[in-house]
PDB file of N, CA and C in Angstrom:
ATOM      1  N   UNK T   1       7.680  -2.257  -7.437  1.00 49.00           N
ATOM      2  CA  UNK T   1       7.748  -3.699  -7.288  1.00 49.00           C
ATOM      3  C   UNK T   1       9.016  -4.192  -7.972  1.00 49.00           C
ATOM      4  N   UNK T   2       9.826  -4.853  -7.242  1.00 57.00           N
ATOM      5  CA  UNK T   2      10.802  -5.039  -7.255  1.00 57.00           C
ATOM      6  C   UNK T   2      10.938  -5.864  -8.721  1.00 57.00           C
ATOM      7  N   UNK T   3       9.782  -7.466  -8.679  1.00 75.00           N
ATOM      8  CA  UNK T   3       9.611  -8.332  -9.772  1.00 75.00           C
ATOM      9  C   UNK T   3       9.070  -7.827 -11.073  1.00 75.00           C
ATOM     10  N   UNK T   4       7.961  -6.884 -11.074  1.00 89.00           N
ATOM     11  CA  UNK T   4       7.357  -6.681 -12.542  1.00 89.00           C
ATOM     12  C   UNK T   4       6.880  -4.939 -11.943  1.00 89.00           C
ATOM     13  N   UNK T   5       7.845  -3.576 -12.476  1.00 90.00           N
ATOM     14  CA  UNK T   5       7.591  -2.793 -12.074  1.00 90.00           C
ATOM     15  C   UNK T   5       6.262  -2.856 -13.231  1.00 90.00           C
ATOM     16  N   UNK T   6       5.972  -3.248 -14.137  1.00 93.00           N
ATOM     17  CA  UNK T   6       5.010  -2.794 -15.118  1.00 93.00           C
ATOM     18  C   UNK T   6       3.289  -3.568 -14.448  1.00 93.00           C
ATOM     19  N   UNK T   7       3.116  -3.984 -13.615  1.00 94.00           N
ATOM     20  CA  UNK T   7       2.209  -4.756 -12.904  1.00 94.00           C
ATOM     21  C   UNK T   7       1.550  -3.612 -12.639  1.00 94.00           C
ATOM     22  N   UNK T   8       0.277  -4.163 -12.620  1.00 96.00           N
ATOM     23  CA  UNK T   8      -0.933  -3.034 -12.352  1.00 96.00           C
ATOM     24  C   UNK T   8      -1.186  -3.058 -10.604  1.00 96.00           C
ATOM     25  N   UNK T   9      -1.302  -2.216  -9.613  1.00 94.00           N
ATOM     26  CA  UNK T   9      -1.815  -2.130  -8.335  1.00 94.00           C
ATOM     27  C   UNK T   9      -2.877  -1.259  -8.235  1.00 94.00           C
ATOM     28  N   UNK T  10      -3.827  -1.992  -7.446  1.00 96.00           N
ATOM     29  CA  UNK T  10      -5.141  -0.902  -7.115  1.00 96.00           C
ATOM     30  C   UNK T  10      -4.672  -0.299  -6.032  1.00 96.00           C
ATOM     31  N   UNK T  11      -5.439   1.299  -6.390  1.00 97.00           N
ATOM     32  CA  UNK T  11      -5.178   1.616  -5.528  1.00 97.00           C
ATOM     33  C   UNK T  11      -5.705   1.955  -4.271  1.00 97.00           C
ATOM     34  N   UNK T  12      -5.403   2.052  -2.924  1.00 96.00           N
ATOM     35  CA  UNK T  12      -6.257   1.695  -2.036  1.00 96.00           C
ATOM     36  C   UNK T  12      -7.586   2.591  -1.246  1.00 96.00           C
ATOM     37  N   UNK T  13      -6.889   4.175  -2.223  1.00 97.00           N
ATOM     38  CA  UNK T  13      -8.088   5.336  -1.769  1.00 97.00           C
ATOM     39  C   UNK T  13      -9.194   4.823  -3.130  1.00 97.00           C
ATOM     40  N   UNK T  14      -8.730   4.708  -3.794  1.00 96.00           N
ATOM     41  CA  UNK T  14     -10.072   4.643  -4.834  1.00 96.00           C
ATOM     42  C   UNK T  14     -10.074   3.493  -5.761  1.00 96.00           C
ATOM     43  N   UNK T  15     -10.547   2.164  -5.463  1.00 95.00           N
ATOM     44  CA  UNK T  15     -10.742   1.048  -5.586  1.00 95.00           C
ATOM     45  C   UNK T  15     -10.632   1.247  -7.598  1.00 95.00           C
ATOM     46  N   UNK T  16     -10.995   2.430  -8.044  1.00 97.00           N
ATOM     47  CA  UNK T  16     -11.194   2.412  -9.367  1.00 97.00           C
ATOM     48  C   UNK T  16      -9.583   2.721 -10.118  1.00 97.00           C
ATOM     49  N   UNK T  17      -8.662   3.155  -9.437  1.00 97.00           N
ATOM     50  CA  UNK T  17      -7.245   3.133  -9.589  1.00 97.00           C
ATOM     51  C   UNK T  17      -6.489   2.135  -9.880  1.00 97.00           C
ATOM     52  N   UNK T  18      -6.024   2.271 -10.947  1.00 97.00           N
ATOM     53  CA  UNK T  18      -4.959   0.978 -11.740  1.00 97.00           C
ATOM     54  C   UNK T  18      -3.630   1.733 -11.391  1.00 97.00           C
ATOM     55  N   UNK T  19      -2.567   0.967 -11.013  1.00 96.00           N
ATOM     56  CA  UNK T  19      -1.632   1.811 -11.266  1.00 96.00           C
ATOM     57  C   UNK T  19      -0.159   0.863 -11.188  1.00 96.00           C
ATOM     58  N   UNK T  20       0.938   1.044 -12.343  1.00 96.00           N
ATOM     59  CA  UNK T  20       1.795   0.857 -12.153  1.00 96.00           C
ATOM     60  C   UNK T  20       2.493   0.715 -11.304  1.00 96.00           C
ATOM     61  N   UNK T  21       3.140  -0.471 -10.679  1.00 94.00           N
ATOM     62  CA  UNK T  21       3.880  -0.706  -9.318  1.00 94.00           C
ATOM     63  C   UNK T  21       5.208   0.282  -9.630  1.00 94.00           C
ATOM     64  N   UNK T  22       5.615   0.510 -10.384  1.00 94.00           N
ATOM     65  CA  UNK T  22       7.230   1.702 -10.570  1.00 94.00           C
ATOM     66  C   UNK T  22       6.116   2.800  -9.943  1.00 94.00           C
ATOM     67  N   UNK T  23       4.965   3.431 -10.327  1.00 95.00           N
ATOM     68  CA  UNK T  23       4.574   4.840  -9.542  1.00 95.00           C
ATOM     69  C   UNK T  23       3.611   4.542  -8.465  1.00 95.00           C
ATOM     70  N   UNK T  24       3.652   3.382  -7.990  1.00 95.00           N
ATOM     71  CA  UNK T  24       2.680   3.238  -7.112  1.00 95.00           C
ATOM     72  C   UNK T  24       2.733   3.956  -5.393  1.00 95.00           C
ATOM     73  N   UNK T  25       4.141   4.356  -5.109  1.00 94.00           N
ATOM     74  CA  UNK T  25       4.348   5.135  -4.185  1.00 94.00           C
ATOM     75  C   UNK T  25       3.976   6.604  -4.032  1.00 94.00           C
ATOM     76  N   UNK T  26       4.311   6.974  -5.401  1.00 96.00           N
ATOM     77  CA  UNK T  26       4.468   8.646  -6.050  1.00 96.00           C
ATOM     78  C   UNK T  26       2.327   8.844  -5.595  1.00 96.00           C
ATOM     79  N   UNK T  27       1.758   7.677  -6.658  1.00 97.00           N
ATOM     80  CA  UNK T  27       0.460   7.648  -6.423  1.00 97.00           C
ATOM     81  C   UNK T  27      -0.302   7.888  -5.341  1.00 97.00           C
ATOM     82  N   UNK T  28       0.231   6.831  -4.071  1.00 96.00           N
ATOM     83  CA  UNK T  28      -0.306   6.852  -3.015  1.00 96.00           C
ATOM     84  C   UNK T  28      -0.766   8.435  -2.232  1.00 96.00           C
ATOM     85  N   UNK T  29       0.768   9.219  -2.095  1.00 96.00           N
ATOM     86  CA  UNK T  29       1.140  10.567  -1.606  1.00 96.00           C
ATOM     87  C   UNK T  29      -0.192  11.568  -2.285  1.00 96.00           C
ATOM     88  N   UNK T  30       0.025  11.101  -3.650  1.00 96.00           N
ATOM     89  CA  UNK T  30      -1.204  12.053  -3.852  1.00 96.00           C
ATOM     90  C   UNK T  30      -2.867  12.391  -4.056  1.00 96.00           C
ATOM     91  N   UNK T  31      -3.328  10.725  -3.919  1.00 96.00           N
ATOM     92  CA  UNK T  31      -4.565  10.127  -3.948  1.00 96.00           C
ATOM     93  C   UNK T  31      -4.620  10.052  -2.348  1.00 96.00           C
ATOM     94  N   UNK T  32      -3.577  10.136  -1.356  1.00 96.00           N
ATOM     95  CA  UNK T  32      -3.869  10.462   0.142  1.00 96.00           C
ATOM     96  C   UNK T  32      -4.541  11.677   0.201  1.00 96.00           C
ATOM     97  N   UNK T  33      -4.052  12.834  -0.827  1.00 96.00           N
ATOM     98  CA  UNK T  33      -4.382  14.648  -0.232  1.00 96.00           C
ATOM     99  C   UNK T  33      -5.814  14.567  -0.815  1.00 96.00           C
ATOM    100  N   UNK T  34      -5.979  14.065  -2.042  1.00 97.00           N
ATOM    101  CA  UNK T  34      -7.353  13.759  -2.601  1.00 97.00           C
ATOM    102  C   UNK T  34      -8.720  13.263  -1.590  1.00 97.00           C
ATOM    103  N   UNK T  35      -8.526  11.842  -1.383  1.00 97.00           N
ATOM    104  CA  UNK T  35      -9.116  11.066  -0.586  1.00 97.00           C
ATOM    105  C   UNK T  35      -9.278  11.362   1.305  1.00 97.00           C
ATOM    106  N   UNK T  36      -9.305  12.055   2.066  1.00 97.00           N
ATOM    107  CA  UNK T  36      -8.776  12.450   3.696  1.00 97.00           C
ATOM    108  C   UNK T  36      -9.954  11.757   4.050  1.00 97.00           C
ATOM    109  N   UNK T  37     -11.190  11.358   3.497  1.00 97.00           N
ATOM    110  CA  UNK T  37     -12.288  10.535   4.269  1.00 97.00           C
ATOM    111  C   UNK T  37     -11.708   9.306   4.414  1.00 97.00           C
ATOM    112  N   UNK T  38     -11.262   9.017   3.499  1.00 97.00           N
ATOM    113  CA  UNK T  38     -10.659   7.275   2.780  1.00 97.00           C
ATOM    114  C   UNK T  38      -9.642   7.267   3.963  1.00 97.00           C
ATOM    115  N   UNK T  39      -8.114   8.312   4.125  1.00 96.00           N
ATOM    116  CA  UNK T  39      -6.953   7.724   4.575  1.00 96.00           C
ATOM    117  C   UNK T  39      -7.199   8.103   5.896  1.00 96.00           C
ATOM    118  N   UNK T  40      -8.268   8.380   6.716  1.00 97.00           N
ATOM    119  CA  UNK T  40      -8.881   8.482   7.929  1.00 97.00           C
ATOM    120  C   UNK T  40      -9.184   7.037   8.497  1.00 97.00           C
ATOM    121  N   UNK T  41      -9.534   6.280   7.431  1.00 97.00           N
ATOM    122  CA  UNK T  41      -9.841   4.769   8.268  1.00 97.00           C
ATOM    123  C   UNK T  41      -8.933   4.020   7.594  1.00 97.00           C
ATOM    124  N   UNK T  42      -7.312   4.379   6.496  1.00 97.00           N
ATOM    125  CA  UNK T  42      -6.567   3.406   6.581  1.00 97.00           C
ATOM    126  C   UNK T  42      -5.698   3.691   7.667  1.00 97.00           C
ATOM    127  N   UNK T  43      -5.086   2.008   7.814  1.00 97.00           N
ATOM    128  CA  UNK T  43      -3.841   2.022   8.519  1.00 97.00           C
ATOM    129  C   UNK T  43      -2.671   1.572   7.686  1.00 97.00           C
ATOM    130  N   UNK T  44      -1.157   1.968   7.763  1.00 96.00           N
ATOM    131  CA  UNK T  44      -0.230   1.553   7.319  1.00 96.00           C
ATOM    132  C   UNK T  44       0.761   0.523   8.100  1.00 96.00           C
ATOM    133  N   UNK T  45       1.243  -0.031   6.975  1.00 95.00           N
ATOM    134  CA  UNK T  45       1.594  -1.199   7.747  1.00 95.00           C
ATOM    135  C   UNK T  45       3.122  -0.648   8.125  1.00 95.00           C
ATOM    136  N   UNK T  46       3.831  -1.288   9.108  1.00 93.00           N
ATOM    137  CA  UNK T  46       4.754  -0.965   9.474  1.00 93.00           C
ATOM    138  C   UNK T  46       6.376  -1.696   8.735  1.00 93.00           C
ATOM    139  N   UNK T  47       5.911  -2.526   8.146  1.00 92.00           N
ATOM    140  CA  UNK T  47       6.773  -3.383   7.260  1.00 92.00           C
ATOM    141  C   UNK T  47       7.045  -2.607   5.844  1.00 92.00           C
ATOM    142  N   UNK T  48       5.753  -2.106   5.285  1.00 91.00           N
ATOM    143  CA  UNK T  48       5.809  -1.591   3.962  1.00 91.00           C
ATOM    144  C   UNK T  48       5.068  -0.104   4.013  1.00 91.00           C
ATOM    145  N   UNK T  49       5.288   0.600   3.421  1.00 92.00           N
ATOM    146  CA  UNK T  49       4.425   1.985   3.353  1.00 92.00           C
ATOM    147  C   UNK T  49       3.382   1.589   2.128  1.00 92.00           C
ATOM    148  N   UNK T  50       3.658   0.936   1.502  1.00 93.00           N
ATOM    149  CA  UNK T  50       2.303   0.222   0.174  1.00 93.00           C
ATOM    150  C   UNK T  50       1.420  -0.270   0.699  1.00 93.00           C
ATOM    151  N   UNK T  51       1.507  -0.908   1.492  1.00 95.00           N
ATOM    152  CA  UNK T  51       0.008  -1.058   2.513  1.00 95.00           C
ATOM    153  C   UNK T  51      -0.616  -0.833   3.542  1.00 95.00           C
ATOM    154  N   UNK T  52      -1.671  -0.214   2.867  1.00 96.00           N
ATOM    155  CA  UNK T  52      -2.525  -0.094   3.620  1.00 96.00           C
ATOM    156  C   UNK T  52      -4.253  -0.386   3.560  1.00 96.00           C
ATOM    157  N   UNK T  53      -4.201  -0.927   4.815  1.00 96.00           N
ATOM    158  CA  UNK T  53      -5.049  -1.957   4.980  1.00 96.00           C
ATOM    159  C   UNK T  53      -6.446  -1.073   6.192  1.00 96.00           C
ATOM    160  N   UNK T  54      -7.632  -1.435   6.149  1.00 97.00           N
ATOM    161  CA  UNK T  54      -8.599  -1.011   7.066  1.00 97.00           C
ATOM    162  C   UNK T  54      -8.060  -1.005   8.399  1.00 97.00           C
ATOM    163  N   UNK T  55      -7.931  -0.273   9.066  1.00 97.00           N
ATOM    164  CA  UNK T  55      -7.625   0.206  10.791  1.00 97.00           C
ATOM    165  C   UNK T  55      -8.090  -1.283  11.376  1.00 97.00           C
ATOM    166  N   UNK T  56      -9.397  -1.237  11.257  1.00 97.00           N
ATOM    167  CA  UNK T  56      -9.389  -2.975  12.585  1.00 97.00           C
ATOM    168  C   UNK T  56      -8.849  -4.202  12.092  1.00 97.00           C
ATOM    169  N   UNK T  57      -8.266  -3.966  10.214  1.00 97.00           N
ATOM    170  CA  UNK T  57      -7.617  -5.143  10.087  1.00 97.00           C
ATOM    171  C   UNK T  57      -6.055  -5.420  10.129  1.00 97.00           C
ATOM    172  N   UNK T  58      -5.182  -4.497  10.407  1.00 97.00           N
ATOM    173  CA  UNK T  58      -3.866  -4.181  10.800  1.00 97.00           C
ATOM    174  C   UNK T  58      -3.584  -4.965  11.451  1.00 97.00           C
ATOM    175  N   UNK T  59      -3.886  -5.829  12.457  1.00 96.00           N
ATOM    176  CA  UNK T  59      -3.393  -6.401  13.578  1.00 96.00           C
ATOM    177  C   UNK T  59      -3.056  -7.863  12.233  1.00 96.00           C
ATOM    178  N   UNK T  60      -4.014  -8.428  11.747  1.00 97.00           N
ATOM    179  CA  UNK T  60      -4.336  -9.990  10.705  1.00 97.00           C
ATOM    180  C   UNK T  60      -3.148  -9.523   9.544  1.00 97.00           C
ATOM    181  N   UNK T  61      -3.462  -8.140   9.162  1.00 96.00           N
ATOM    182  CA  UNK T  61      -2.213  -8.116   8.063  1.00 96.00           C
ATOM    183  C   UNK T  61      -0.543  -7.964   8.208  1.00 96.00           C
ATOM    184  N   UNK T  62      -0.713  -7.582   9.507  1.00 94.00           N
ATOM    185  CA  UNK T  62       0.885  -7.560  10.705  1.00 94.00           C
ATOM    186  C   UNK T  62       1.295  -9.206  10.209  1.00 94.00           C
ATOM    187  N   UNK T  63       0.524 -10.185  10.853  1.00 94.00           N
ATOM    188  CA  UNK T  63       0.605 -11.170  10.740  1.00 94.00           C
ATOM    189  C   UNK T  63       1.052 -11.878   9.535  1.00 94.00           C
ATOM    190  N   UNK T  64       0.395 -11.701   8.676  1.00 93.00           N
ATOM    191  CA  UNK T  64       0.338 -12.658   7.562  1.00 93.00           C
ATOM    192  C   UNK T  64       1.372 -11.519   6.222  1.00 93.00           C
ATOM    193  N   UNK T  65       1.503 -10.314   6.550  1.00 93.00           N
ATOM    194  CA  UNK T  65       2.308  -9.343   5.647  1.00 93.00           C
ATOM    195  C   UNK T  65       3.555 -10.169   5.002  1.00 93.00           C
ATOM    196  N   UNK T  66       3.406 -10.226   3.847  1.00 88.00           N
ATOM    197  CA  UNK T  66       4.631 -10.737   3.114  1.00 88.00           C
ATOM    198  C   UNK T  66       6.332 -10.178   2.981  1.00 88.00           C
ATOM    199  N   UNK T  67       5.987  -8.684   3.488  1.00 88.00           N
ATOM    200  CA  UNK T  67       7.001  -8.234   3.844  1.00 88.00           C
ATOM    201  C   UNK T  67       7.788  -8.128   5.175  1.00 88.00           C
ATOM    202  N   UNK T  68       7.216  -8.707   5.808  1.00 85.00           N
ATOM    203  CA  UNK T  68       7.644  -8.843   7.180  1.00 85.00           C
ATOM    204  C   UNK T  68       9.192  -9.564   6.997  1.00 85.00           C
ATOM    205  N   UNK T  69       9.170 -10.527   6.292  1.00 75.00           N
ATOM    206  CA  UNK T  69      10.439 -11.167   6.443  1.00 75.00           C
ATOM    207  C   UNK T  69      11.702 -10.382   5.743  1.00 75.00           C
ATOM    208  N   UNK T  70      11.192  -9.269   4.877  1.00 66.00           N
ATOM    209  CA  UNK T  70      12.682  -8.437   4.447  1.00 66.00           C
ATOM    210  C   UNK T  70      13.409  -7.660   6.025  1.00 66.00           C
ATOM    211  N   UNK T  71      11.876  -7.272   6.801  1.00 65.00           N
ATOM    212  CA  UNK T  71      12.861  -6.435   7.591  1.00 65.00           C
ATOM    213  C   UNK T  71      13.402  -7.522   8.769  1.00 65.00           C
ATOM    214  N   UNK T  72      12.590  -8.379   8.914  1.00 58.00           N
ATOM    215  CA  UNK T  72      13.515  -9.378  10.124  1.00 58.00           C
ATOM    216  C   UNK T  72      14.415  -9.927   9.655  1.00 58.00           C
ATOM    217  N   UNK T  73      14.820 -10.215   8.454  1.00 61.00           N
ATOM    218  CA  UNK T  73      16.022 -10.511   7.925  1.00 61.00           C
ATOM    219  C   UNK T  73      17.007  -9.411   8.245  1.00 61.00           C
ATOM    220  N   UNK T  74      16.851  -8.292   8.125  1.00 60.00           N
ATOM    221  CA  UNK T  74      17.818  -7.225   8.552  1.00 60.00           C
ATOM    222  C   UNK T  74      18.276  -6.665  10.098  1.00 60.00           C
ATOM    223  N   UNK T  75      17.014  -7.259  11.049  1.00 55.00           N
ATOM    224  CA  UNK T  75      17.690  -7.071  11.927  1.00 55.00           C
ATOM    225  C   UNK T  75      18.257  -8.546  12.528  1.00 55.00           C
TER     226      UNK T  75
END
C-alpha cells in the first residue's frame, strides 16, 4: 500500500489473517498454496492482483474497484 505500508489487511483465504500491506502480496502467493478450497471460489480482479473478491461478486467489484482509475488513467 502505497499510503501506510504498515496498515493491517485481512487476508482473503483466511479471514483470521492480519497482515501488513508492504507483505500483503508475498502473503497472498502463499496462503493461495495453503487454502485451494478457498482460491477455488475466489476471483481476481483485473485492476489489482490484491483483490480478490467471491466469483459471483466480480462483476459489482469491477464496478465500484477503486483501482480502476490508475489503469484508465494509463491508457
Amino acid at each position: 500500500d502505497v499510503q501506510d505500508p504498515e496498515r493491517l489487511v485481512q487476508c482473503p483465504y483466511n479471514k483470521q489473517h492480519q497482515i501488513r500491506a508492504c507483505r500483503f502480496p508475498y502473503h497472498l502467493v502463499k496462503c493461495r498454496k495453503s487454502h485451494p478450497e478457498v482460491a477455488k471460489q475466489l476471483a481476481t480482479c483485473p485492476f489489482s492482483a490484491r483483490h480478490l473478491v467471491p466469483q459471483p461478486h466480480l462483476g459489482d467489484h469491477i464496478l465500484k474497484c477503486t483501482d480502476k482509475g490508475f489503469v484508465e488513467q494509463d491508457i
